PDB file of C-alpha atoms in Angstrom:
ATOM      1  CA  MET A  76     -71.328  -6.700 183.884  1.00 46.00           C
ATOM      2  CA  ASN A  77     -67.998  -6.963 185.662  1.00 69.00           C
ATOM      3  CA  LYS A  78     -66.418  -3.755 186.864  1.00 83.00           C
ATOM      4  CA  LYS A  79     -62.999  -2.953 185.440  1.00 91.00           C
ATOM      5  CA  ILE A  80     -60.137  -2.964 187.926  1.00 93.00           C
ATOM      6  CA  ILE A  81     -57.534  -0.195 187.903  1.00 93.00           C
ATOM      7  CA  HIS A  82     -55.153  -2.148 190.136  1.00 94.00           C
ATOM      8  CA  LYS A  83     -55.163  -4.641 193.000  1.00 94.00           C
ATOM      9  CA  PHE A  84     -52.617  -5.733 195.574  1.00 95.00           C
ATOM     10  CA  THR A  85     -52.441  -7.989 198.624  1.00 93.00           C
ATOM     11  CA  VAL A  86     -51.777  -7.223 202.275  1.00 92.00           C
ATOM     12  CA  SER A  87     -51.441  -9.815 205.065  1.00 89.00           C
ATOM     13  CA  LYS A  88     -52.931  -9.421 208.514  1.00 85.00           C
ATOM     14  CA  GLU A  89     -51.980 -11.609 211.476  1.00 80.00           C
ATOM     15  CA  GLU A  90     -55.121 -13.212 212.906  1.00 75.00           C
ATOM     16  CA  GLU A  91     -56.099 -16.049 215.192  1.00 74.00           C
ATOM     17  CA  VAL A  92     -57.748 -18.747 213.105  1.00 68.00           C
ATOM     18  CA  GLU A  93     -58.968 -22.248 213.701  1.00 73.00           C
ATOM     19  CA  GLU A  94     -56.629 -24.941 212.423  1.00 73.00           C
ATOM     20  CA  GLU A  95     -57.480 -28.615 212.252  1.00 74.00           C
ATOM     21  CA  SER A  96     -54.930 -31.372 212.694  1.00 74.00           C
ATOM     22  CA  THR A  97     -55.414 -35.134 212.299  1.00 79.00           C
ATOM     23  CA  SER A  98     -53.504 -37.839 214.158  1.00 75.00           C
ATOM     24  CA  ASN A  99     -53.779 -41.608 214.682  1.00 78.00           C
ATOM     25  CA  LYS A 100     -54.617 -42.764 218.195  1.00 78.00           C
ATOM     26  CA  LYS A 101     -55.318 -46.174 219.654  1.00 74.00           C
ATOM     27  CA  ASN A 102     -58.853 -46.740 220.893  1.00 73.00           C
ATOM     28  CA  LYS A 103     -58.546 -47.967 224.500  1.00 73.00           C
ATOM     29  CA  GLU A 104     -61.682 -50.063 224.255  1.00 73.00           C
ATOM     30  CA  THR A 105     -61.206 -51.750 220.885  1.00 74.00           C
ATOM     31  CA  GLY A 106     -57.432 -51.518 220.606  1.00 71.00           C
ATOM     32  CA  GLU A 107     -57.781 -50.295 217.017  1.00 78.00           C
ATOM     33  CA  MET A 108     -56.066 -47.236 215.534  1.00 77.00           C
ATOM     34  CA  GLU A 109     -58.439 -44.388 214.767  1.00 78.00           C
ATOM     35  CA  LYS A 110     -58.056 -40.994 213.119  1.00 79.00           C
ATOM     36  CA  VAL A 111     -58.699 -38.180 215.536  1.00 74.00           C
ATOM     37  CA  THR A 112     -59.239 -34.586 214.413  1.00 77.00           C
ATOM     38  CA  THR A 113     -58.493 -31.751 216.821  1.00 75.00           C
ATOM     39  CA  THR A 114     -59.027 -28.036 216.418  1.00 79.00           C
ATOM     40  CA  LYS A 115     -56.908 -25.301 217.954  1.00 75.00           C
ATOM     41  CA  MET A 116     -56.478 -21.550 217.566  1.00 75.00           C
ATOM     42  CA  VAL A 117     -53.234 -20.489 215.874  1.00 74.00           C
ATOM     43  CA  LYS A 118     -51.820 -17.166 214.696  1.00 81.00           C
ATOM     44  CA  LYS A 119     -51.566 -16.961 210.938  1.00 82.00           C
ATOM     45  CA  ASN A 120     -50.959 -14.303 208.265  1.00 83.00           C
ATOM     46  CA  VAL A 121     -54.279 -13.987 206.455  1.00 85.00           C
ATOM     47  CA  PRO A 122     -54.171 -12.391 202.969  1.00 90.00           C
ATOM     48  CA  TYR A 123     -56.606  -9.642 201.971  1.00 93.00           C
ATOM     49  CA  GLU A 124     -56.876  -8.343 198.414  1.00 95.00           C
ATOM     50  CA  VAL A 125     -57.232  -4.569 198.099  1.00 96.00           C
ATOM     51  CA  ILE A 126     -58.956  -3.585 194.857  1.00 96.00           C
ATOM     52  CA  ILE A 127     -59.211  -0.201 193.147  1.00 96.00           C
ATOM     53  CA  TYR A 128     -62.059  -0.172 190.619  1.00 96.00           C
ATOM     54  CA  GLN A 129     -62.392   1.956 187.506  1.00 93.00           C
ATOM     55  CA  PRO A 130     -64.886   4.784 188.166  1.00 92.00           C
ATOM     56  CA  SER A 131     -68.158   4.973 186.275  1.00 89.00           C
ATOM     57  CA  ARG A 132     -69.078   8.037 184.229  1.00 85.00           C
ATOM     58  CA  ARG A 133     -71.363   9.145 187.086  1.00 88.00           C
ATOM     59  CA  GLN A 134     -68.528   8.806 189.597  1.00 91.00           C
ATOM     60  CA  ILE A 135     -66.191  10.839 187.386  1.00 89.00           C
ATOM     61  CA  GLU A 136     -68.813  13.589 187.238  1.00 88.00           C
ATOM     62  CA  ASP A 137     -69.227  13.467 191.038  1.00 91.00           C
ATOM     63  CA  ALA A 138     -65.454  13.681 191.546  1.00 92.00           C
ATOM     64  CA  ASP A 139     -65.250  16.638 189.148  1.00 90.00           C
ATOM     65  CA  MET A 140     -67.971  18.348 191.166  1.00 90.00           C
ATOM     66  CA  GLU A 141     -65.988  17.690 194.356  1.00 92.00           C
ATOM     67  CA  PHE A 142     -62.957  19.307 192.684  1.00 92.00           C
ATOM     68  CA  SER A 143     -64.957  22.363 191.584  1.00 91.00           C
ATOM     69  CA  VAL A 144     -66.575  22.885 194.996  1.00 93.00           C
ATOM     70  CA  GLU A 145     -63.215  22.682 196.781  1.00 94.00           C
ATOM     71  CA  MET A 146     -61.605  25.021 194.245  1.00 92.00           C
ATOM     72  CA  SER A 147     -64.390  27.562 194.750  1.00 94.00           C
ATOM     73  CA  LYS A 148     -64.021  27.380 198.544  1.00 94.00           C
ATOM     74  CA  CYS A 149     -60.259  27.947 198.327  1.00 94.00           C
ATOM     75  CA  ILE A 150     -60.568  30.929 195.988  1.00 93.00           C
ATOM     76  CA  LYS A 151     -63.147  32.515 198.317  1.00 94.00           C
ATOM     77  CA  ARG A 152     -60.632  32.135 201.151  1.00 93.00           C
ATOM     78  CA  GLY A 153     -58.043  34.031 199.110  1.00 92.00           C
ATOM     79  CA  ILE A 154     -55.923  31.050 198.043  1.00 92.00           C
ATOM     80  CA  LEU A 155     -54.386  31.618 194.597  1.00 90.00           C
ATOM     81  CA  THR A 156     -54.933  29.201 191.732  1.00 88.00           C
ATOM     82  CA  LYS A 157     -51.931  27.821 189.859  1.00 81.00           C
ATOM     83  CA  ALA A 158     -52.731  30.031 186.884  1.00 80.00           C
ATOM     84  CA  MET A 159     -52.875  33.123 189.139  1.00 84.00           C
ATOM     85  CA  LEU A 160     -49.566  32.163 190.746  1.00 80.00           C
ATOM     86  CA  ALA A 161     -47.892  31.542 187.390  1.00 75.00           C
ATOM     87  CA  LYS A 162     -49.181  34.904 186.112  1.00 76.00           C
ATOM     88  CA  LYS A 163     -47.946  36.626 189.261  1.00 77.00           C
ATOM     89  CA  TYR A 164     -44.427  35.286 188.865  1.00 71.00           C
ATOM     90  CA  SER A 165     -44.497  35.852 185.113  1.00 66.00           C
ATOM     91  CA  ASP A 166     -45.245  39.544 185.689  1.00 65.00           C
ATOM     92  CA  SER A 167     -42.760  39.970 188.526  1.00 60.00           C
ATOM     93  CA  GLY A 168     -39.957  37.748 187.234  1.00 57.00           C
ATOM     94  CA  GLY A 169     -40.047  35.496 190.292  1.00 59.00           C
ATOM     95  CA  LEU A 170     -39.114  31.851 190.823  1.00 62.00           C
ATOM     96  CA  LEU A 171     -40.599  30.585 187.558  1.00 67.00           C
ATOM     97  CA  SER A 172     -38.742  31.117 184.329  1.00 71.00           C
ATOM     98  CA  GLU A 173     -40.609  33.268 181.814  1.00 73.00           C
ATOM     99  CA  GLU A 174     -40.810  30.335 179.383  1.00 79.00           C
ATOM    100  CA  ASP A 175     -42.257  27.946 181.983  1.00 77.00           C
ATOM    101  CA  SER A 176     -44.762  30.443 183.371  1.00 74.00           C
ATOM    102  CA  THR A 177     -45.996  31.267 179.853  1.00 79.00           C
ATOM    103  CA  ALA A 178     -46.335  27.554 179.045  1.00 83.00           C
ATOM    104  CA  LEU A 179     -48.242  26.893 182.259  1.00 79.00           C
ATOM    105  CA  ILE A 180     -50.648  29.795 181.696  1.00 80.00           C
ATOM    106  CA  ARG A 181     -51.366  28.485 178.184  1.00 86.00           C
ATOM    107  CA  LEU A 182     -51.840  24.888 179.404  1.00 85.00           C
ATOM    108  CA  TYR A 183     -54.153  25.962 182.238  1.00 81.00           C
ATOM    109  CA  LYS A 184     -56.300  27.862 179.729  1.00 84.00           C
ATOM    110  CA  GLU A 185     -56.420  24.939 177.275  1.00 86.00           C
ATOM    111  CA  LEU A 186     -57.236  22.508 180.108  1.00 83.00           C
ATOM    112  CA  GLY A 187     -60.142  24.709 181.230  1.00 80.00           C
ATOM    113  CA  GLU A 188     -61.515  24.909 177.681  1.00 85.00           C
ATOM    114  CA  ILE A 189     -61.320  21.115 177.274  1.00 85.00           C
ATOM    115  CA  GLN A 190     -63.002  20.601 180.632  1.00 79.00           C
ATOM    116  CA  ASN A 191     -65.867  22.913 179.641  1.00 80.00           C
ATOM    117  CA  SER A 192     -66.341  21.059 176.343  1.00 83.00           C
ATOM    118  CA  LEU A 193     -66.298  17.694 178.112  1.00 78.00           C
ATOM    119  CA  GLY A 194     -68.825  18.968 180.636  1.00 74.00           C
ATOM    120  CA  LYS A 195     -71.258  19.939 177.884  1.00 77.00           C
ATOM    121  CA  LEU A 196     -70.881  16.583 176.129  1.00 77.00           C
ATOM    122  CA  SER A 197     -71.245  14.540 179.327  1.00 72.00           C
ATOM    123  CA  GLN A 198     -74.623  16.183 180.013  1.00 71.00           C
ATOM    124  CA  LYS A 199     -76.065  14.693 176.830  1.00 74.00           C
ATOM    125  CA  LYS A 200     -77.893  11.424 177.491  1.00 73.00           C
ATOM    126  CA  LYS A 201     -77.865  10.403 173.834  1.00 80.00           C
ATOM    127  CA  LYS A 202     -74.727  11.074 171.815  1.00 80.00           C
ATOM    128  CA  THR A 203     -74.095  10.708 168.111  1.00 85.00           C
ATOM    129  CA  THR A 204     -71.134   8.663 166.866  1.00 86.00           C
ATOM    130  CA  ASN A 205     -69.229  11.881 166.153  1.00 87.00           C
ATOM    131  CA  GLU A 206     -69.971  13.213 169.643  1.00 84.00           C
ATOM    132  CA  LYS A 207     -68.734   9.980 171.236  1.00 83.00           C
ATOM    133  CA  LYS A 208     -65.560  10.172 169.161  1.00 86.00           C
ATOM    134  CA  LYS A 209     -65.132  13.839 170.097  1.00 86.00           C
ATOM    135  CA  GLU A 210     -65.570  12.972 173.792  1.00 83.00           C
ATOM    136  CA  GLU A 211     -62.847  10.312 173.545  1.00 83.00           C
ATOM    137  CA  GLU A 212     -60.494  12.755 171.811  1.00 86.00           C
ATOM    138  CA  LEU A 213     -61.143  15.447 174.413  1.00 84.00           C
ATOM    139  CA  THR A 214     -60.589  12.974 177.264  1.00 81.00           C
ATOM    140  CA  GLU A 215     -57.232  11.933 175.770  1.00 81.00           C
ATOM    141  CA  SER A 216     -56.280  15.570 175.204  1.00 85.00           C
ATOM    142  CA  PHE A 217     -57.275  16.461 178.770  1.00 82.00           C
ATOM    143  CA  ALA A 218     -55.034  13.695 180.159  1.00 79.00           C
ATOM    144  CA  GLU A 219     -52.134  14.791 177.938  1.00 82.00           C
ATOM    145  CA  LYS A 220     -52.433  18.474 178.958  1.00 82.00           C
ATOM    146  CA  ARG A 221     -52.621  17.502 182.618  1.00 79.00           C
ATOM    147  CA  ARG A 222     -49.533  15.303 182.264  1.00 79.00           C
ATOM    148  CA  LYS A 223     -47.562  18.213 180.736  1.00 82.00           C
ATOM    149  CA  ILE A 224     -48.706  20.495 183.559  1.00 81.00           C
ATOM    150  CA  VAL A 225     -47.623  17.955 186.181  1.00 78.00           C
ATOM    151  CA  ASP A 226     -44.210  17.616 184.499  1.00 78.00           C
ATOM    152  CA  LEU A 227     -43.718  21.395 184.568  1.00 78.00           C
ATOM    153  CA  GLU A 228     -45.035  21.840 188.091  1.00 74.00           C
ATOM    154  CA  THR A 229     -42.751  19.141 189.479  1.00 75.00           C
ATOM    155  CA  THR A 230     -39.819  21.502 188.933  1.00 70.00           C
ATOM    156  CA  TYR A 231     -41.537  24.073 191.154  1.00 70.00           C
ATOM    157  CA  GLN A 232     -43.267  21.625 193.490  1.00 70.00           C
ATOM    158  CA  ASN A 233     -42.936  23.614 196.722  1.00 70.00           C
ATOM    159  CA  LEU A 234     -44.306  26.715 195.018  1.00 74.00           C
ATOM    160  CA  PHE A 235     -47.522  25.005 193.869  1.00 76.00           C
ATOM    161  CA  ASN A 236     -48.171  22.854 196.955  1.00 81.00           C
ATOM    162  CA  HIS A 237     -50.526  25.352 198.595  1.00 84.00           C
ATOM    163  CA  THR A 238     -52.539  26.566 195.623  1.00 90.00           C
ATOM    164  CA  ALA A 239     -56.298  26.184 195.256  1.00 92.00           C
ATOM    165  CA  ASP A 240     -55.784  23.686 192.413  1.00 89.00           C
ATOM    166  CA  THR A 241     -53.557  21.410 194.505  1.00 89.00           C
ATOM    167  CA  LYS A 242     -56.011  21.400 197.386  1.00 92.00           C
ATOM    168  CA  ALA A 243     -58.880  20.661 194.986  1.00 93.00           C
ATOM    169  CA  GLN A 244     -56.875  17.875 193.308  1.00 90.00           C
ATOM    170  CA  ASN A 245     -56.121  16.318 196.695  1.00 92.00           C
ATOM    171  CA  LYS A 246     -59.825  16.446 197.529  1.00 94.00           C
ATOM    172  CA  ALA A 247     -60.720  14.733 194.241  1.00 94.00           C
ATOM    173  CA  ILE A 248     -58.044  12.043 194.752  1.00 94.00           C
ATOM    174  CA  LEU A 249     -59.368  11.395 198.258  1.00 95.00           C
ATOM    175  CA  TRP A 250     -62.910  11.140 196.836  1.00 96.00           C
ATOM    176  CA  TYR A 251     -61.781   8.534 194.309  1.00 96.00           C
ATOM    177  CA  MET A 252     -59.927   6.555 196.973  1.00 96.00           C
ATOM    178  CA  LEU A 253     -62.944   6.558 199.299  1.00 96.00           C
ATOM    179  CA  ASN A 254     -65.361   5.435 196.584  1.00 96.00           C
ATOM    180  CA  LEU A 255     -63.272   3.020 194.499  1.00 96.00           C
ATOM    181  CA  SER A 256     -61.470   0.994 197.207  1.00 96.00           C
ATOM    182  CA  TYR A 257     -62.679  -2.490 198.174  1.00 96.00           C
ATOM    183  CA  VAL A 258     -61.318  -5.397 200.236  1.00 95.00           C
ATOM    184  CA  ARG A 259     -61.760  -9.088 199.398  1.00 93.00           C
ATOM    185  CA  ASP A 260     -61.022 -11.802 201.966  1.00 89.00           C
ATOM    186  CA  GLU A 261     -60.009 -15.478 201.635  1.00 85.00           C
ATOM    187  CA  LEU A 262     -63.643 -16.511 201.261  1.00 85.00           C
ATOM    188  CA  ASP A 263     -63.982 -14.182 198.261  1.00 88.00           C
ATOM    189  CA  ILE A 264     -66.295 -11.886 200.224  1.00 92.00           C
ATOM    190  CA  GLU A 265     -65.884  -8.307 199.032  1.00 94.00           C
ATOM    191  CA  ASN A 266     -66.782  -5.109 200.874  1.00 94.00           C
ATOM    192  CA  PRO A 267     -65.990  -1.394 200.483  1.00 95.00           C
ATOM    193  CA  LEU A 268     -62.887  -0.450 202.465  1.00 94.00           C
ATOM    194  CA  PHE A 269     -64.641   2.710 203.645  1.00 95.00           C
ATOM    195  CA  ALA A 270     -68.118   2.267 205.108  1.00 93.00           C
ATOM    196  CA  GLY A 271     -70.991   4.636 204.383  1.00 93.00           C
ATOM    197  CA  GLU A 272     -73.560   5.538 201.743  1.00 91.00           C
ATOM    198  CA  THR A 273     -72.561   9.177 201.225  1.00 91.00           C
ATOM    199  CA  SER A 274     -69.200  10.840 200.602  1.00 88.00           C
ATOM    200  CA  GLU A 275     -69.386  12.458 204.047  1.00 91.00           C
ATOM    201  CA  GLU A 276     -69.943   9.084 205.734  1.00 94.00           C
ATOM    202  CA  LYS A 277     -67.074   7.509 203.780  1.00 95.00           C
ATOM    203  CA  GLU A 278     -64.777  10.392 204.723  1.00 93.00           C
ATOM    204  CA  ASP A 279     -65.750   9.945 208.396  1.00 94.00           C
ATOM    205  CA  SER A 280     -64.926   6.238 208.017  1.00 94.00           C
ATOM    206  CA  TYR A 281     -61.518   7.157 206.544  1.00 93.00           C
ATOM    207  CA  TYR A 282     -60.600   9.310 209.539  1.00 92.00           C
ATOM    208  CA  LEU A 283     -61.897   6.697 212.000  1.00 92.00           C
ATOM    209  CA  LEU A 284     -59.750   4.004 210.379  1.00 91.00           C
ATOM    210  CA  ASP A 285     -56.762   6.333 210.250  1.00 88.00           C
ATOM    211  CA  GLU A 286     -57.050   7.387 213.889  1.00 87.00           C
ATOM    212  CA  GLY A 287     -58.219   4.017 215.213  1.00 81.00           C
ATOM    213  CA  GLY A 288     -55.284   2.028 213.904  1.00 74.00           C
ATOM    214  CA  ASP A 289     -57.182  -0.416 211.665  1.00 83.00           C
ATOM    215  CA  GLU A 290     -54.584  -2.973 210.601  1.00 87.00           C
ATOM    216  CA  ILE A 291     -55.760  -3.590 207.025  1.00 90.00           C
ATOM    217  CA  PHE A 292     -56.074   0.145 206.369  1.00 91.00           C
ATOM    218  CA  ASP A 293     -52.671   0.814 207.958  1.00 91.00           C
ATOM    219  CA  LEU A 294     -51.085  -1.825 205.719  1.00 90.00           C
ATOM    220  CA  ALA A 295     -52.831  -0.581 202.577  1.00 92.00           C
ATOM    221  CA  LYS A 296     -53.105   3.206 202.912  1.00 91.00           C
ATOM    222  CA  GLU A 297     -49.689   4.234 201.531  1.00 91.00           C
ATOM    223  CA  LYS A 298     -50.004   2.073 198.425  1.00 93.00           C
ATOM    224  CA  LEU A 299     -53.652   2.961 198.040  1.00 94.00           C
ATOM    225  CA  MET A 300     -53.066   6.707 197.996  1.00 92.00           C
ATOM    226  CA  THR A 301     -50.010   6.310 195.743  1.00 92.00           C
ATOM    227  CA  PHE A 302     -51.838   4.147 193.191  1.00 94.00           C
ATOM    228  CA  VAL A 303     -54.940   6.364 193.071  1.00 94.00           C
ATOM    229  CA  SER A 304     -52.758   9.487 192.685  1.00 90.00           C
ATOM    230  CA  PHE A 305     -50.686   7.777 189.974  1.00 89.00           C
ATOM    231  CA  TRP A 306     -53.844   6.826 188.073  1.00 91.00           C
ATOM    232  CA  TYR A 307     -55.315  10.333 188.504  1.00 88.00           C
ATOM    233  CA  PHE A 308     -52.289  12.142 187.091  1.00 81.00           C
ATOM    234  CA  SER A 309     -51.213   9.590 184.457  1.00 76.00           C
ATOM    235  CA  GLN A 310     -52.441   9.076 180.959  1.00 62.00           C
ATOM    236  CA  ASN A 311     -54.037   5.588 180.935  1.00 71.00           C
ATOM    237  CA  PRO A 312     -51.318   3.782 182.961  1.00 80.00           C
ATOM    238  CA  SER A 313     -50.831   0.121 182.042  1.00 84.00           C
ATOM    239  CA  ASP A 314     -50.747  -2.905 184.335  1.00 88.00           C
ATOM    240  CA  GLU A 315     -46.976  -2.922 183.849  1.00 89.00           C
ATOM    241  CA  ASP A 316     -46.755   0.705 184.993  1.00 88.00           C
ATOM    242  CA  PHE A 317     -48.584  -0.183 188.213  1.00 90.00           C
ATOM    243  CA  GLN A 318     -46.455  -3.289 188.705  1.00 90.00           C
ATOM    244  CA  ASN A 319     -43.239  -1.282 188.343  1.00 89.00           C
ATOM    245  CA  LEU A 320     -44.534   1.312 190.806  1.00 89.00           C
ATOM    246  CA  GLU A 321     -45.480  -1.394 193.306  1.00 91.00           C
ATOM    247  CA  GLU A 322     -42.022  -2.946 193.032  1.00 89.00           C
ATOM    248  CA  GLU A 323     -40.484   0.473 193.734  1.00 88.00           C
ATOM    249  CA  LEU A 324     -42.687   0.907 196.822  1.00 87.00           C
ATOM    250  CA  ASP A 325     -41.844  -2.586 198.092  1.00 86.00           C
ATOM    251  CA  ALA A 326     -38.113  -1.932 197.547  1.00 84.00           C
ATOM    252  CA  GLU A 327     -38.326   1.238 199.651  1.00 77.00           C
ATOM    253  CA  VAL A 328     -39.867  -0.717 202.551  1.00 68.00           C
ATOM    254  CA  ALA A 329     -37.408  -3.625 202.317  1.00 58.00           C
TER     255      ALA A 329
END
């Protein structure tokens, strides 16, 4: 069964490769023209395809666990959640408008309730037709609530940047990037971009590539993080949505 691809793009890395050339030369002994093939090393831009795969149900559950663990750690360290921050400013009449803070508090509550319901359904190994339908509806509703929250939070971006939720979301996005990213070369050989069997090993690989100046990673990392984040916060983005985003990113570089 082929894995579904979220998005893929190409980066080119300059490498030294063998290149064959053929020429006609006269044989000194026979006097006849012969084809002679020579090989030399040349610098060439070699394309690599970077692929982001759709996560499996198990991977989604693992990423959700990563989110929950990070959220718990942040709260224990005294970092406010977005709901706590919205409530704080709602009570004190701070930077958020009363209407926006009330809407955010309601959306956070509804999102938590949907997440709890999804968690209970996902634990069932065998689901009835109605349960499968309910799970699909809840997943769509979860994405829609999250999109509305993101739209509201964008207005107060600096305020929410250092909340427990944001740090947990960033951790989950990183987890998805580390586990869903692959590289395919000209020979159609495909390997994970980040080496390792466990999440900890893959995260170590990420920092090694980032600090070591790996050329493929350096070329891909900005788009990779942008595409994974876009997928995480969007409601079922289409191929066209990704294409438009990629064109915007390429225009910024040009």
